Amino acid sequence: MLTIERALVDRIVAHARADHPDEACGVIAGPLGSDRPVRFIPMVNAERSPTFYRFDSLEQLKVWREMDDRDEEPVVIYHSHTSTEAYPSRTDISYAAEPNAHYVLVSTGDPETFEFRSYRILDGEVTEEEVSIVEAAG
């Protein structure tokens, strides 16, 4: 199960809406081994595409080094789908390289609502997990 603060959900959705119609992407880092998302890190979609995302390789290297320096890991890796449901595509699955991460997808096709879902992706297997949105970590 992913437990995440409402403020972080709001930031992911805001980033997705701001980048629409292109997919948005980013990471929420947390202390090593904690499974607790804390630090929001919006990233650039190097593809600038409404149907595909890819982290910029130099930005990703910088962000991952910074997480290492801070004894953090990517707890959540998120991206948006702009016109399809919040379910990982074959490409999303093939790029899922962090076995401990929660892969969050937010669908922003409807400007009035959004769909927010989380998955574990390991060895090409996708497992949806429950999301608990809390007011503040405790």
Tab-separated table of C-alpha atoms in Angstrom:
chain	number	residue	atom	x	y	z
A	1	MET	CA	0.000	0.000	0.000
A	2	LEU	CA	1.143	3.528	-0.768
A	3	THR	CA	0.583	6.041	2.021
A	4	ILE	CA	0.998	9.579	0.722
A	5	GLU	CA	0.193	13.051	2.013
A	6	ARG	CA	-2.625	14.944	0.305
A	7	ALA	CA	-0.234	17.875	-0.340
A	8	LEU	CA	1.995	15.579	-2.436
A	9	VAL	CA	-0.994	14.244	-4.378
A	10	ASP	CA	-2.041	17.840	-5.036
A	11	ARG	CA	1.458	18.681	-6.320
A	12	ILE	CA	1.510	15.677	-8.666
A	13	VAL	CA	-1.909	16.606	-10.060
A	14	ALA	CA	-0.905	20.273	-10.413
A	15	HIS	CA	2.264	19.270	-12.293
A	16	ALA	CA	0.225	16.984	-14.567
A	17	ARG	CA	-2.281	19.745	-15.309
A	18	ALA	CA	0.482	22.312	-15.925
A	19	ASP	CA	2.249	20.073	-18.461
A	20	HIS	CA	-0.974	18.993	-20.188
A	21	PRO	CA	-1.341	18.085	-23.034
A	22	ASP	CA	2.120	16.520	-22.605
A	23	GLU	CA	2.732	13.845	-20.004
A	24	ALA	CA	4.318	15.090	-16.783
A	25	CYS	CA	6.805	13.047	-14.778
A	26	GLY	CA	8.824	13.150	-11.601
A	27	VAL	CA	9.886	11.511	-8.373
A	28	ILE	CA	9.056	11.741	-4.708
A	29	ALA	CA	12.114	10.852	-2.668
A	30	GLY	CA	12.131	9.497	0.845
A	31	PRO	CA	14.630	8.239	3.415
A	32	LEU	CA	16.321	4.963	2.446
A	33	GLY	CA	14.235	1.971	3.463
A	34	SER	CA	11.386	4.080	4.857
A	35	ASP	CA	8.798	3.601	2.068
A	36	ARG	CA	7.750	7.164	2.978
A	37	PRO	CA	7.419	9.728	0.161
A	38	VAL	CA	8.616	13.125	1.382
A	39	ARG	CA	10.470	15.303	-1.141
A	40	PHE	CA	8.650	16.248	-4.356
A	41	ILE	CA	10.924	16.449	-7.409
A	42	PRO	CA	9.160	17.416	-10.658
A	43	MET	CA	11.202	16.499	-13.700
A	44	VAL	CA	11.209	17.339	-17.398
A	45	ASN	CA	9.600	14.978	-19.874
A	46	ALA	CA	12.445	14.794	-22.389
A	47	GLU	CA	9.997	13.495	-25.007
A	48	ARG	CA	7.589	16.441	-24.636
A	49	SER	CA	4.861	14.067	-25.766
A	50	PRO	CA	1.177	13.557	-24.933
A	51	THR	CA	1.597	9.774	-25.163
A	52	PHE	CA	5.053	8.990	-23.781
A	53	TYR	CA	7.463	10.166	-21.110
A	54	ARG	CA	11.163	9.759	-20.515
A	55	PHE	CA	13.331	11.408	-17.890
A	56	ASP	CA	16.095	13.586	-19.298
A	57	SER	CA	19.193	11.451	-18.707
A	58	LEU	CA	21.352	14.281	-17.319
A	59	GLU	CA	18.575	15.488	-15.016
A	60	GLN	CA	17.950	11.919	-13.842
A	61	LEU	CA	21.642	11.409	-13.081
A	62	LYS	CA	21.684	14.664	-11.080
A	63	VAL	CA	18.503	13.767	-9.145
A	64	TRP	CA	19.663	10.205	-8.362
A	65	ARG	CA	23.084	11.481	-7.187
A	66	GLU	CA	21.363	14.060	-4.991
A	67	MET	CA	19.173	11.325	-3.492
A	68	ASP	CA	22.301	9.234	-2.816
A	69	ASP	CA	23.982	12.209	-1.115
A	70	ARG	CA	20.897	12.709	1.078
A	71	ASP	CA	20.473	8.980	1.915
A	72	GLU	CA	17.211	8.930	-0.014
A	73	GLU	CA	15.660	6.701	-2.634
A	74	PRO	CA	12.875	7.125	-5.196
A	75	VAL	CA	9.805	6.071	-3.198
A	76	VAL	CA	7.340	7.244	-5.867
A	77	ILE	CA	7.955	7.565	-9.584
A	78	TYR	CA	5.021	9.322	-11.177
A	79	HIS	CA	3.772	10.359	-14.565
A	80	SER	CA	0.524	11.396	-16.145
A	81	HIS	CA	-1.649	9.992	-18.871
A	82	THR	CA	-3.383	12.796	-20.708
A	83	SER	CA	-6.166	10.922	-22.465
A	84	THR	CA	-6.105	7.328	-21.231
A	85	GLU	CA	-6.766	5.610	-17.924
A	86	ALA	CA	-4.148	5.622	-15.173
A	87	TYR	CA	-2.731	2.188	-16.008
A	88	PRO	CA	0.867	1.452	-17.077
A	89	SER	CA	1.436	1.076	-20.798
A	90	ARG	CA	3.790	-1.560	-22.208
A	91	THR	CA	6.435	1.160	-22.498
A	92	ASP	CA	5.886	2.246	-18.878
A	93	ILE	CA	6.332	-1.367	-17.777
A	94	SER	CA	9.507	-1.825	-19.825
A	95	TYR	CA	11.087	1.273	-18.245
A	96	ALA	CA	10.174	0.384	-14.640
A	97	ALA	CA	13.660	-0.123	-13.203
A	98	GLU	CA	13.198	0.632	-9.500
A	99	PRO	CA	11.948	-2.563	-7.817
A	100	ASN	CA	10.988	-0.839	-4.546
A	101	ALA	CA	9.234	2.171	-6.060
A	102	HIS	CA	5.543	2.880	-6.172
A	103	TYR	CA	4.669	3.751	-9.765
A	104	VAL	CA	1.944	6.382	-9.619
A	105	LEU	CA	-0.134	7.315	-12.623
A	106	VAL	CA	-2.526	10.211	-12.746
A	107	SER	CA	-4.981	10.587	-15.607
A	108	THR	CA	-5.832	14.182	-16.486
A	109	GLY	CA	-8.022	13.674	-19.561
A	110	ASP	CA	-10.998	15.252	-17.791
A	111	PRO	CA	-10.270	18.840	-16.641
A	112	GLU	CA	-12.808	18.518	-13.810
A	113	THR	CA	-11.551	15.272	-12.255
A	114	PHE	CA	-8.497	13.055	-12.156
A	115	GLU	CA	-7.696	9.403	-11.617
A	116	PHE	CA	-4.826	8.616	-9.193
A	117	ARG	CA	-3.543	5.027	-9.000
A	118	SER	CA	-0.403	3.271	-7.793
A	119	TYR	CA	1.332	0.100	-8.936
A	120	ARG	CA	4.270	-2.095	-8.115
A	121	ILE	CA	6.080	-3.195	-11.254
A	122	LEU	CA	8.603	-6.005	-10.917
A	123	ASP	CA	10.014	-8.129	-13.731
A	124	GLY	CA	7.283	-6.921	-16.078
A	125	GLU	CA	4.478	-7.873	-13.666
A	126	VAL	CA	2.063	-5.070	-12.735
A	127	THR	CA	0.246	-5.179	-9.408
A	128	GLU	CA	-2.142	-2.396	-8.478
A	129	GLU	CA	-1.974	-1.378	-4.843
A	130	GLU	CA	-4.218	0.523	-2.482
A	131	VAL	CA	-3.498	4.231	-2.001
A	132	SER	CA	-4.043	5.844	1.381
A	133	ILE	CA	-4.105	9.639	1.158
A	134	VAL	CA	-3.417	11.207	4.554
A	135	GLU	CA	-3.534	14.832	5.686
A	136	ALA	CA	-0.066	14.727	7.239
A	137	ALA	CA	2.536	12.028	7.799
A	138	GLY	CA	2.518	10.692	11.289
